[in-house]
Amino acid sequence: MLETINTDISIIGAGIAGSAIARELSKYDLSITVIEQKNDIGLEGTTTNHALVCQGADSLTFRPGTLHAELNIKSIPLWPKLAEELNFKFRRIGGLWLIRDNSDFKKFQKMYSRAFKSSLDPKSPLLIPEGSFIPLKFLNKKELKNEEPEISDEFFGALYDPNLATVNPPEVAKAYAENAKANGTEFLFNTKINNIKRVSGKFELYSDKYIIKTDIVINASGIEADKIAELAKARDFSYVPFKGTIVEFDDELGKMINHETLILPRGSPHMQLISPTYDGKLRAGIYLEMTFRSNKEIKDYAIKHAINVSKTLYPGLPFENHILKSFTGFMAMTNPDTGWHDFVIGIPEFVPNWVNVILGPAGVSASPMLGKKVVEILSKSGVRFEEKKNYQPSIRKGVIS
């Protein structure tokens, strides 16, 4: 016989999205249950990415008017305080967007202008608070060499973004989750939702162990979000799952490279960058391909791509001898035909009290604002939120029993 659990809000997925939303909702007088099919926090897309936090040029150049831009830009000033509050590592590494020729320079000039326009206009709704963003600047060849002595002589300079940062996304997700747990949120692990029914205005979520009866469902199940939404006939979005392969190098090489460095791809969808991690290692890639979600095989050609990119940027370093591991992950890409990816965060018109959350690229960076956006959307739909008097922003409690 299945155990019945009653809760105000159910969050499906305990990656960085579900955990960030749980933390924000734990500020209110609600019962919240997070449901995760794996046995711990953040074991899928949260773990398999470049671990970068957009803090400057990258987020300021996302398409204006998109949730992708709004949540990333509004998250910029929140990250340092959040890292201090929840005691996780937040390391500023800065980014160098390398210039090969005049074509690159012209593109970066547009980026530079747009970044300033987005961040410094006092009338902009996305104004970055003073002191939380350092303006971008162009570096000539000599200045670039001062920043990165091992960089290839083929580059004429770079657009320098001193704000870019790195974190350990699973550590951040765990911090969100443990703070939510300390403030009353419950977590169910090893719990896969197999069926969803709508009964008397409530949702009933069925797993092999439980029937979870809930007023509101937040579908934050990552690359499986489409399948979960279809169980409730709540799918009003589409995306393409992209498989990405990344190679990680050891900290011996990590000492030789100080910043994220990248070149714009030409005639190829694959990302060409290498960046330090929070703990002094390096990650390079990303080789992108469309394939079945079950295909997690690491291909030799994807590893070679990461090595070739690294050696193009830093030809004097022996990357082949310092590989720690290679890994793949999947990310959801909306609008792949236009190249303008955007987040999906909203209530389907035909399924009230259900919120779909699909992030994809830069989802980690947007996580500080994600829960606030969900609260805003639910509030506009008529859900009332009453703040707890005893909410504590820094305490943590383990989520695994």
XYZ file of N, CA and C in Angstrom, residues 81-338:
774
model
N 26.989 37.899 -1.820
C 26.299 37.806 -0.530
C 25.814 36.382 -0.279
N 25.311 35.744 -1.327
C 24.801 34.384 -1.205
C 25.916 33.422 -0.803
N 27.092 33.573 -1.416
C 28.229 32.715 -1.092
C 28.636 32.869 0.372
N 28.585 34.103 0.863
C 28.928 34.359 2.263
C 27.857 33.800 3.193
N 26.602 33.986 2.794
C 25.471 33.575 3.620
C 25.418 32.052 3.776
N 25.673 31.330 2.665
C 25.541 29.874 2.675
C 26.889 29.154 2.733
N 27.971 29.931 2.779
C 29.308 29.377 2.980
C 29.718 28.381 1.887
N 29.641 28.831 0.620
C 30.201 28.035 -0.467
C 31.236 28.868 -1.213
N 32.094 28.201 -1.966
C 33.206 28.862 -2.648
C 32.704 29.628 -3.872
N 33.170 30.877 -3.997
C 32.830 31.753 -5.125
C 34.128 32.434 -5.539
N 34.639 32.061 -6.705
C 35.963 32.518 -7.128
C 35.863 33.339 -8.413
N 36.317 34.581 -8.346
C 36.343 35.420 -9.558
C 37.589 35.061 -10.370
N 37.366 34.746 -11.641
C 38.482 34.384 -12.516
C 38.633 35.351 -13.694
N 37.562 36.077 -14.032
C 37.621 36.964 -15.185
C 37.617 36.189 -16.493
N 37.207 36.853 -17.552
C 37.130 36.209 -18.854
C 37.846 37.002 -19.924
N 38.528 36.303 -20.831
C 39.217 36.919 -21.964
C 38.603 36.388 -23.261
N 37.974 37.287 -24.015
C 37.379 36.934 -25.299
C 38.387 37.335 -26.367
N 39.043 36.359 -26.927
C 40.245 36.584 -27.722
C 39.949 37.116 -29.121
N 40.847 37.993 -29.581
C 40.692 38.659 -30.883
C 41.713 38.085 -31.857
N 41.202 37.454 -32.934
C 42.070 36.900 -33.965
C 42.283 37.868 -35.125
N 41.258 38.687 -35.381
C 41.301 39.571 -36.547
C 40.276 40.677 -36.379
N 40.116 41.474 -37.411
C 39.209 42.622 -37.346
C 37.752 42.194 -37.194
N 37.412 41.046 -37.731
C 36.042 40.546 -37.607
C 35.682 40.316 -36.143
N 36.588 39.665 -35.404
C 36.357 39.475 -33.963
C 36.256 40.815 -33.249
N 37.154 41.730 -33.600
C 37.185 43.023 -32.922
C 35.861 43.769 -33.090
N 35.308 43.743 -34.300
C 34.041 44.439 -34.550
C 32.899 43.820 -33.749
N 32.882 42.496 -33.661
C 31.839 41.826 -32.876
C 31.948 42.183 -31.395
N 33.184 42.227 -30.911
C 33.377 42.539 -29.500
C 33.105 44.017 -29.207
N 33.310 44.878 -30.186
C 32.950 46.287 -30.005
C 31.448 46.428 -29.775
N 30.655 45.691 -30.543
C 29.197 45.710 -30.355
C 28.836 45.174 -28.969
N 29.505 44.107 -28.572
C 29.272 43.500 -27.263
C 29.615 44.484 -26.137
N 30.733 45.123 -26.291
C 31.214 46.111 -25.313
C 30.206 47.249 -25.163
N 29.744 47.764 -26.296
C 28.779 48.867 -26.283
C 27.467 48.431 -25.648
N 27.013 47.249 -26.008
C 25.738 46.752 -25.491
C 25.823 46.476 -23.997
N 26.957 45.958 -23.546
C 27.120 45.674 -22.124
C 27.039 46.954 -21.304
N 27.704 47.995 -21.777
C 27.645 49.257 -21.056
C 26.240 49.833 -21.064
N 25.581 49.736 -22.211
C 24.230 50.287 -22.333
C 23.280 49.579 -21.371
N 23.433 48.260 -21.254
C 22.552 47.481 -20.394
C 22.782 47.763 -18.919
N 24.034 48.007 -18.564
C 24.373 48.038 -17.149
C 24.424 49.420 -16.533
N 24.651 50.448 -17.351
C 24.915 51.768 -16.789
C 23.789 52.781 -16.981
N 22.806 52.450 -17.810
C 21.702 53.384 -18.043
C 20.826 53.466 -16.787
N 20.736 54.632 -16.146
C 19.949 54.752 -14.901
C 18.481 54.398 -15.089
N 17.966 54.502 -16.324
C 16.552 54.221 -16.579
C 16.304 52.740 -16.869
N 17.354 51.963 -16.988
C 17.191 50.558 -17.344
C 16.653 49.756 -16.172
N 15.658 48.875 -16.421
C 15.171 48.005 -15.339
C 16.215 46.980 -14.913
N 17.260 46.826 -15.733
C 18.313 45.864 -15.428
C 19.607 46.553 -15.015
N 19.483 47.743 -14.465
C 20.659 48.476 -13.976
C 21.399 47.655 -12.922
N 22.707 47.529 -13.093
C 23.528 46.821 -12.113
C 23.900 47.802 -11.001
N 23.639 47.467 -9.738
C 23.965 48.387 -8.644
C 25.446 48.751 -8.633
N 25.712 49.992 -8.312
C 27.092 50.486 -8.280
C 27.941 49.632 -7.329
N 29.122 49.288 -7.796
C 30.031 48.511 -6.969
C 29.973 47.012 -7.184
N 28.960 46.528 -7.933
C 28.849 45.082 -8.130
C 29.266 44.655 -9.530
N 29.740 45.573 -10.339
C 30.145 45.251 -11.697
C 31.293 46.147 -12.120
N 32.388 45.544 -12.580
C 33.535 46.308 -13.070
C 33.439 46.407 -14.585
N 33.515 47.587 -15.167
C 33.368 47.725 -16.619
C 34.382 46.897 -17.397
N 33.978 46.483 -18.588
C 34.845 45.737 -19.479
C 35.910 46.653 -20.070
N 36.979 46.043 -20.590
C 37.973 46.843 -21.298
C 38.690 45.983 -22.336
N 39.224 46.651 -23.349
C 40.005 45.960 -24.368
C 41.469 45.905 -23.946
N 42.103 44.778 -24.236
C 43.532 44.599 -23.978
C 44.265 44.468 -25.299
N 45.437 45.103 -25.398
C 46.268 44.879 -26.578
C 47.089 43.606 -26.370
N 47.939 43.280 -27.323
C 48.676 42.018 -27.278
C 49.581 41.934 -26.049
N 50.247 43.015 -25.729
C 51.149 43.021 -24.577
C 50.367 42.849 -23.278
N 49.258 43.573 -23.167
C 48.432 43.475 -21.954
C 47.848 42.065 -21.811
N 47.470 41.457 -22.940
C 46.960 40.086 -22.914
C 48.025 39.132 -22.398
N 49.258 39.299 -22.876
C 50.369 38.450 -22.425
C 50.656 38.634 -20.931
N 50.442 39.839 -20.436
C 50.630 40.073 -19.007
C 49.608 39.289 -18.182
N 48.391 39.199 -18.715
C 47.341 38.456 -18.013
C 47.538 36.950 -18.144
N 47.927 36.504 -19.345
C 48.103 35.087 -19.625
C 49.418 34.869 -20.369
N 50.532 34.696 -19.671
C 51.851 34.570 -20.318
C 51.954 33.421 -21.317
N 51.152 32.353 -21.142
C 51.256 31.181 -22.015
C 50.333 31.255 -23.224
N 49.586 32.347 -23.374
C 48.623 32.449 -24.476
C 49.338 32.455 -25.826
N 48.664 31.954 -26.847
C 49.251 31.906 -28.192
C 49.575 33.300 -28.721
N 50.654 33.405 -29.503
C 51.032 34.676 -30.137
C 50.116 35.034 -31.305
N 49.200 34.134 -31.658
C 48.315 34.375 -32.804
C 47.234 35.407 -32.501
N 47.020 35.725 -31.228
C 45.941 36.637 -30.863
C 46.466 38.060 -30.712
N 45.673 39.020 -31.217
C 46.086 40.422 -31.222
C 45.674 41.165 -29.949
N 44.810 40.549 -29.166
C 44.324 41.182 -27.947
C 43.084 40.462 -27.472
N 42.306 41.116 -26.604
C 41.110 40.478 -26.055
C 40.176 41.527 -25.482
N 38.905 41.165 -25.401
C 37.956 41.921 -24.584
C 37.982 41.271 -23.205
N 38.297 42.054 -22.199
C 38.507 41.529 -20.847
C 37.309 41.847 -19.962
N 36.741 40.800 -19.394
C 35.645 40.918 -18.430
C 36.159 40.449 -17.077
N 36.464 41.371 -16.159
C 37.038 40.974 -14.862
C 36.031 40.362 -13.894
N 34.760 40.320 -14.272
C 33.711 39.915 -13.330
C 33.413 38.427 -13.306
N 33.701 37.719 -14.393
C 33.324 36.311 -14.507
C 33.821 35.511 -13.298
N 32.991 34.577 -12.842
C 33.319 33.806 -11.640
C 33.065 32.322 -11.870
N 33.535 31.520 -10.940
C 33.271 30.083 -10.981
C 32.861 29.607 -9.591
N 31.997 28.599 -9.579
C 31.566 27.948 -8.339
C 31.582 26.436 -8.581
N 31.276 25.691 -7.545
C 31.023 24.254 -7.688
C 29.508 24.078 -7.648
N 28.832 23.927 -8.806
C 27.363 23.904 -8.804
C 26.726 22.887 -7.871
N 27.241 21.649 -7.759
C 26.624 20.739 -6.780
C 26.732 21.250 -5.343
N 27.838 21.934 -5.021
C 27.986 22.507 -3.683
C 26.955 23.612 -3.459
N 26.719 24.422 -4.486
C 25.720 25.497 -4.379
C 24.329 24.900 -4.227
N 24.009 23.893 -5.052
C 22.698 23.246 -4.963
C 22.484 22.633 -3.586
N 23.532 22.001 -3.056
C 23.434 21.411 -1.720
C 23.211 22.491 -0.662
N 23.875 23.634 -0.812
C 23.690 24.732 0.142
C 22.259 25.246 0.103
N 21.721 25.443 -1.106
C 20.312 25.840 -1.232
C 19.408 24.831 -0.525
N 19.626 23.538 -0.835
C 18.757 22.485 -0.310
C 18.840 22.386 1.206
N 20.061 22.466 1.743
C 20.218 22.318 3.191
C 19.638 23.501 3.948
N 19.673 24.684 3.346
C 19.016 25.822 3.984
C 17.495 25.664 3.932
N 16.994 25.160 2.786
C 15.559 24.898 2.682
C 15.127 23.856 3.714
N 15.930 22.796 3.853
C 15.614 21.746 4.828
C 15.584 22.304 6.250
N 16.558 23.136 6.582
C 16.612 23.731 7.925
C 15.420 24.634 8.186
N 14.804 25.124 7.121
C 13.624 25.985 7.262
C 12.318 25.244 6.983
N 12.367 23.905 7.063
C 11.129 23.127 7.070
C 10.790 22.349 5.821
N 11.583 22.451 4.765
C 11.295 21.716 3.534
C 11.636 20.239 3.681
N 10.781 19.373 3.126
C 11.033 17.928 3.158
C 11.574 17.466 1.804
N 12.415 16.427 1.828
C 13.015 15.879 0.619
C 12.733 14.384 0.531
N 12.333 13.939 -0.658
C 12.146 12.519 -0.942
C 13.126 12.128 -2.043
N 14.061 11.231 -1.745
C 15.021 10.760 -2.737
C 14.626 9.363 -3.223
N 15.265 8.939 -4.324
C 14.938 7.637 -4.933
C 13.444 7.517 -5.207
N 12.861 8.611 -5.625
C 11.413 8.673 -5.844
C 11.131 9.202 -7.247
N 10.749 8.295 -8.131
C 10.441 8.650 -9.511
C 8.940 8.760 -9.687
N 8.492 9.872 -10.236
C 7.060 10.072 -10.481
C 6.673 9.330 -11.763
N 5.720 8.402 -11.622
C 5.294 7.574 -12.749
C 3.966 8.003 -13.341
N 3.150 8.689 -12.533
C 1.823 9.080 -13.003
C 1.360 10.307 -12.225
N 0.538 11.121 -12.861
C -0.004 12.322 -12.216
C -1.481 12.417 -12.553
N -2.298 12.641 -11.517
C -3.732 12.820 -11.710
C -4.167 14.155 -11.122
N -5.259 14.673 -11.634
C -5.876 15.880 -11.071
C -7.181 15.473 -10.423
N -7.271 15.622 -9.098
C -8.448 15.186 -8.352
C -8.925 16.318 -7.458
N -10.141 16.779 -7.700
C -10.769 17.827 -6.870
C -9.869 19.042 -6.709
N -9.253 19.479 -7.794
C -8.440 20.689 -7.774
C -7.026 20.493 -7.275
N -6.693 19.289 -6.810
C -5.335 19.001 -6.360
C -4.637 18.073 -7.358
N -3.318 18.042 -7.286
C -2.544 17.075 -8.041
C -2.229 15.882 -7.151
N -2.280 14.693 -7.734
C -1.825 13.489 -7.058
C -0.653 12.928 -7.857
N 0.512 12.881 -7.214
C 1.728 12.404 -7.853
C 2.011 10.984 -7.356
N 2.147 10.054 -8.287
C 2.301 8.647 -7.922
C 3.727 8.171 -8.197
N 4.350 7.587 -7.170
C 5.623 6.893 -7.324
C 5.416 5.455 -6.872
N 6.489 4.670 -6.825
C 6.377 3.289 -6.358
C 6.120 3.209 -4.857
N 6.405 4.309 -4.126
C 6.276 4.304 -2.665
C 5.148 5.197 -2.155
N 4.885 6.290 -2.889
C 4.035 7.339 -2.320
C 2.933 7.777 -3.276
N 1.874 8.316 -2.653
C 0.933 9.202 -3.350
C 1.118 10.570 -2.696
N 1.578 11.531 -3.474
C 1.834 12.866 -2.931
C 0.710 13.781 -3.401
N -0.115 14.235 -2.457
C -1.243 15.107 -2.770
C -0.816 16.549 -2.521
N -0.978 17.384 -3.535
C -0.384 18.719 -3.469
C -1.232 19.747 -4.203
N -1.206 20.966 -3.726
C -1.956 22.050 -4.371
C -1.223 22.590 -5.593
N 0.107 22.664 -5.517
C 0.914 23.293 -6.564
C 2.082 22.372 -6.900
N 2.389 22.265 -8.195
C 3.546 21.494 -8.644
C 4.493 22.409 -9.400
N 5.773 22.325 -9.067
C 6.817 23.023 -9.816
C 7.685 21.958 -10.476
N 7.638 21.944 -11.781
C 8.353 20.947 -12.571
C 9.746 21.484 -12.885
N 10.713 21.092 -12.059
C 12.111 21.513 -12.229
C 12.979 20.291 -12.468
N 12.497 19.390 -13.320
C 13.129 18.081 -13.482
C 14.177 18.047 -14.578
N 14.709 19.219 -14.956
C 15.840 19.282 -15.867
C 15.530 18.758 -17.246
N 16.405 17.923 -17.774
C 16.268 17.453 -19.142
C 15.060 16.539 -19.314
N 14.472 16.072 -18.191
C 13.271 15.238 -18.240
C 11.992 16.047 -18.048
N 12.083 17.372 -18.072
C 10.927 18.222 -17.781
C 9.783 17.989 -18.753
N 10.098 17.686 -20.019
C 9.031 17.452 -20.989
C 8.224 16.204 -20.643
N 8.907 15.149 -20.198
C 8.220 13.903 -19.854
C 7.327 14.071 -18.625
N 7.827 14.808 -17.630
C 7.018 15.062 -16.431
C 5.800 15.910 -16.783
N 6.000 16.940 -17.587
C 4.881 17.809 -17.975
C 3.814 17.029 -18.737
N 4.245 16.105 -19.571
C 3.279 15.322 -20.347
C 2.412 14.436 -19.458
N 2.933 13.999 -18.312
C 2.127 13.197 -17.384
C 0.910 13.970 -16.882
N 1.040 15.292 -16.789
C -0.053 16.138 -16.302
C -0.733 16.906 -17.433
N -0.383 16.562 -18.686
C -0.888 17.298 -19.858
C -0.609 18.800 -19.705
N 0.605 19.095 -19.213
C 0.994 20.481 -18.914
C 2.175 20.934 -19.755
N 2.429 20.245 -20.853
C 3.567 20.646 -21.687
C 3.134 21.710 -22.685
N 3.670 22.910 -22.516
C 3.397 24.030 -23.428
C 4.702 24.606 -23.966
N 5.733 23.786 -24.067
C 7.070 24.247 -24.458
C 7.729 23.158 -25.298
N 8.803 23.524 -25.955
C 9.616 22.535 -26.663
C 11.076 22.915 -26.520
N 11.933 21.933 -26.577
C 13.365 22.186 -26.542
C 14.084 21.012 -27.190
N 15.344 21.241 -27.516
C 16.186 20.194 -28.080
C 17.239 19.829 -27.041
N 17.317 18.553 -26.650
C 18.380 18.146 -25.715
C 19.730 18.074 -26.439
N 20.677 18.869 -26.007
C 22.023 18.850 -26.565
C 22.961 18.134 -25.592
N 23.725 17.198 -26.131
C 24.741 16.519 -25.349
C 26.047 17.300 -25.444
N 26.666 17.559 -24.315
C 27.933 18.277 -24.302
C 29.013 17.460 -23.616
N 30.212 17.453 -24.193
C 31.342 16.739 -23.598
C 32.417 17.731 -23.175
N 32.868 17.593 -21.943
C 33.870 18.484 -21.347
C 35.032 17.628 -20.838
N 36.242 18.159 -20.945
C 37.432 17.493 -20.416
C 37.988 18.326 -19.267
N 38.345 17.662 -18.174
C 38.924 18.349 -17.016
C 40.407 17.994 -16.888
N 41.232 19.043 -16.691
C 42.681 18.879 -16.528
C 43.071 19.159 -15.077
N 44.231 18.657 -14.677
C 44.629 18.721 -13.277
C 45.100 20.113 -12.843
N 45.326 20.257 -11.539
C 45.682 21.560 -10.987
C 47.117 21.970 -11.304
N 47.948 21.036 -11.773
C 49.287 21.419 -12.211
C 49.193 22.345 -13.426
N 48.316 21.992 -14.367
C 48.059 22.887 -15.500
C 47.229 24.084 -15.058
N 46.366 23.852 -14.062
C 45.516 24.936 -13.569
C 46.306 26.136 -13.081
N 47.532 25.890 -12.594
C 48.382 26.986 -12.119
C 48.882 27.866 -13.268
N 48.789 27.356 -14.498
C 49.354 28.051 -15.654
C 48.356 28.972 -16.351
N 47.069 28.846 -16.012
C 46.023 29.620 -16.688
C 45.171 30.312 -15.634
N 44.997 31.612 -15.779
C 44.342 32.418 -14.742
C 42.879 32.743 -15.023
N 42.497 32.811 -16.304
C 41.175 33.297 -16.685
C 40.467 32.310 -17.610
N 39.138 32.434 -17.666
C 38.439 31.797 -18.780
C 38.932 32.459 -20.065
N 39.307 31.657 -21.052
C 39.715 32.192 -22.345
C 38.924 31.482 -23.429
N 38.443 32.259 -24.397
C 37.624 31.651 -25.442
C 37.786 32.374 -26.757
N 37.472 31.656 -27.822
C 37.355 32.244 -29.150
C 35.967 31.945 -29.681
N 35.445 32.847 -30.499
C 34.132 32.652 -31.081
C 34.204 31.529 -32.113
N 33.253 30.591 -32.079
C 33.267 29.510 -33.078
C 32.938 30.047 -34.469
N 33.559 29.451 -35.476
C 33.304 29.812 -36.870
C 32.975 28.540 -37.648
N 31.765 28.475 -38.150
C 31.360 27.314 -38.926
C 31.196 26.051 -38.112
N 31.033 26.193 -36.822
C 30.918 25.027 -35.941
C 30.081 25.418 -34.730
N 29.216 24.505 -34.245
C 28.415 24.814 -33.052
C 29.173 24.608 -31.750
N 30.356 24.003 -31.825
C 31.060 23.597 -30.608
C 31.739 24.790 -29.933
N 31.605 24.831 -28.616
C 32.211 25.924 -27.849
C 33.717 25.722 -27.772
N 34.446 26.828 -27.822
C 35.907 26.768 -27.820
C 36.438 27.625 -26.680
N 36.525 26.990 -25.510
C 36.974 27.737 -24.331
C 37.652 26.805 -23.348
N 38.456 27.404 -22.507
C 39.045 26.714 -21.365
C 38.953 27.655 -20.173
N 38.635 27.100 -19.005
C 38.454 27.976 -17.839
C 38.876 27.279 -16.561
N 39.400 28.052 -15.598
C 39.724 27.500 -14.277
C 38.450 27.114 -13.524
N 38.577 26.146 -12.640
C 37.475 25.765 -11.775
C 37.664 26.397 -10.393
N 36.686 26.219 -9.537
C 36.737 26.805 -8.195
C 37.912 26.256 -7.386
N 38.353 25.018 -7.717
C 39.421 24.383 -6.934
C 40.740 24.297 -7.693
N 40.931 25.157 -8.709
C 42.237 25.273 -9.353
C 42.513 24.330 -10.493
N 41.528 23.582 -10.936
C 41.703 22.733 -12.114
C 41.267 23.516 -13.362
N 41.171 22.821 -14.504
C 40.742 23.458 -15.752
C 39.681 22.594 -16.420
N 38.733 23.239 -17.096
C 37.756 22.529 -17.919
C 37.749 23.121 -19.323
N 37.687 22.236 -20.327
C 37.752 22.690 -21.718
C 36.689 21.994 -22.553
N 36.297 22.631 -23.620
C 35.283 22.109 -24.547
C 34.430 23.281 -25.004
N 33.201 23.083 -25.317
C 32.352 21.908 -25.154
C 32.028 21.363 -26.550
N 32.100 20.034 -26.721
C 31.669 19.428 -27.969
C 30.172 19.147 -27.859
N 29.378 19.759 -28.746
C 27.922 19.671 -28.679
C 27.383 18.791 -29.797
N 26.391 17.972 -29.465
C 25.755 17.148 -30.490
C 24.337 16.787 -30.063
N 23.472 16.637 -31.065
C 22.111 16.182 -30.821
C 22.089 14.660 -30.905
N 21.581 14.017 -29.871
C 21.538 12.564 -29.840
C 20.474 12.135 -28.833
N 20.286 10.849 -28.681
C 19.328 10.343 -27.703
C 19.813 10.646 -26.284
N 18.879 10.934 -25.398
C 19.240 11.259 -24.021
C 19.915 10.095 -23.293
N 19.666 8.905 -23.774
C 20.285 7.730 -23.160
C 21.750 7.564 -23.575
N 22.186 8.313 -24.583
C 23.540 8.168 -25.114
C 24.515 9.047 -24.316
N 25.119 8.475 -23.295
C 26.077 9.205 -22.470
C 27.523 8.753 -22.715
N 27.721 8.049 -23.824
C 29.055 7.576 -24.176
C 29.975 8.754 -24.482
N 31.187 8.684 -23.962
C 32.184 9.724 -24.218
C 32.985 9.334 -25.459
N 32.892 10.140 -26.496
C 33.528 9.823 -27.772
C 34.942 10.406 -27.837
N 35.828 9.685 -28.526
C 37.204 10.150 -28.683
C 37.266 11.490 -29.401
N 36.399 11.679 -30.410
C 36.445 12.940 -31.162
C 36.036 14.132 -30.301
N 35.180 13.892 -29.294
C 34.785 14.982 -28.402
C 35.935 15.362 -27.465
N 36.685 14.358 -27.017
C 37.864 14.625 -26.182
C 38.916 15.363 -26.992
N 39.118 14.931 -28.236
C 40.101 15.585 -29.111
C 39.738 17.049 -29.352
N 38.438 17.321 -29.445
C 38.000 18.712 -29.626
C 38.493 19.565 -28.452
N 38.290 19.093 -27.223
C 38.702 19.857 -26.045
C 40.215 20.061 -26.022
N 40.955 19.018 -26.362
C 42.426 19.138 -26.382
C 42.868 20.112 -27.470
N 42.267 20.003 -28.656
C 42.638 20.897 -29.763
C 42.329 22.353 -29.437
N 41.185 22.590 -28.813
C 40.835 23.952 -28.394
C 41.876 24.475 -27.417
N 42.212 23.667 -26.439
C 43.176 24.072 -25.408
C 44.537 24.403 -26.018
N 44.978 23.569 -26.968
C 46.293 23.782 -27.580
C 46.275 24.954 -28.567
N 45.113 25.251 -29.142
C 44.992 26.451 -29.976
C 45.194 27.708 -29.127
N 44.651 27.681 -27.932
C 44.755 28.840 -27.035
C 46.122 28.896 -26.344
N 46.616 27.743 -25.921
C 47.872 27.678 -25.155
C 48.755 26.569 -25.756
N 49.389 26.834 -26.895
C 50.103 25.784 -27.640
C 51.315 25.203 -26.914
N 51.838 25.881 -25.926
C 53.038 25.395 -25.257
C 52.771 24.483 -24.074
N 51.508 24.234 -23.743
C 51.186 23.433 -22.556
C 50.814 22.002 -22.950
N 51.287 21.002 -22.201
C 51.081 19.584 -22.555
C 49.745 19.031 -22.034
N 48.659 19.466 -22.613
C 47.336 19.094 -22.107
C 47.107 17.579 -22.113
N 47.633 16.885 -23.123
C 47.390 15.435 -23.239
C 47.854 14.667 -22.009
N 48.847 15.202 -21.316
C 49.427 14.494 -20.173
C 48.784 14.837 -18.835
N 47.758 15.669 -18.868
C 47.204 16.148 -17.591
C 45.681 15.997 -17.514
N 45.130 15.056 -18.270
C 43.678 14.840 -18.239
C 43.287 14.098 -16.962
N 42.357 14.673 -16.222
C 41.816 14.008 -15.029
C 40.612 13.144 -15.384
N 39.702 13.725 -16.158
C 38.484 12.993 -16.519
C 37.796 13.703 -17.674
N 36.899 12.974 -18.314
C 36.003 13.541 -19.323
C 34.586 13.172 -18.914
N 33.638 14.019 -19.209
C 32.261 13.713 -18.837
C 31.288 14.363 -19.818
N 30.098 13.803 -19.869
C 29.047 14.350 -20.732
C 27.840 14.731 -19.890
N 27.047 15.630 -20.419
C 25.793 16.013 -19.799
C 24.866 16.546 -20.856
N 23.598 16.691 -20.506
C 22.606 17.197 -21.444
C 22.050 18.527 -20.960
N 21.830 19.432 -21.900
C 21.178 20.697 -21.575
C 20.058 20.953 -22.571
N 19.017 21.605 -22.092
C 17.863 21.926 -22.931
C 18.108 23.237 -23.672
N 17.969 23.189 -24.985
C 18.131 24.388 -25.808
C 16.799 24.726 -26.449
N 16.235 25.867 -26.093
C 15.043 26.344 -26.774
C 15.478 27.201 -27.965
N 14.649 27.273 -28.976
C 14.920 28.071 -30.178
C 16.293 27.792 -30.797
N 16.685 26.529 -30.984
C 18.011 26.256 -31.543
C 18.155 26.730 -32.981
N 17.013 26.883 -33.670
C 17.075 27.317 -35.065
C 17.516 28.765 -35.188
N 17.195 29.603 -34.199
C 17.573 31.025 -34.252
C 18.845 31.312 -33.468
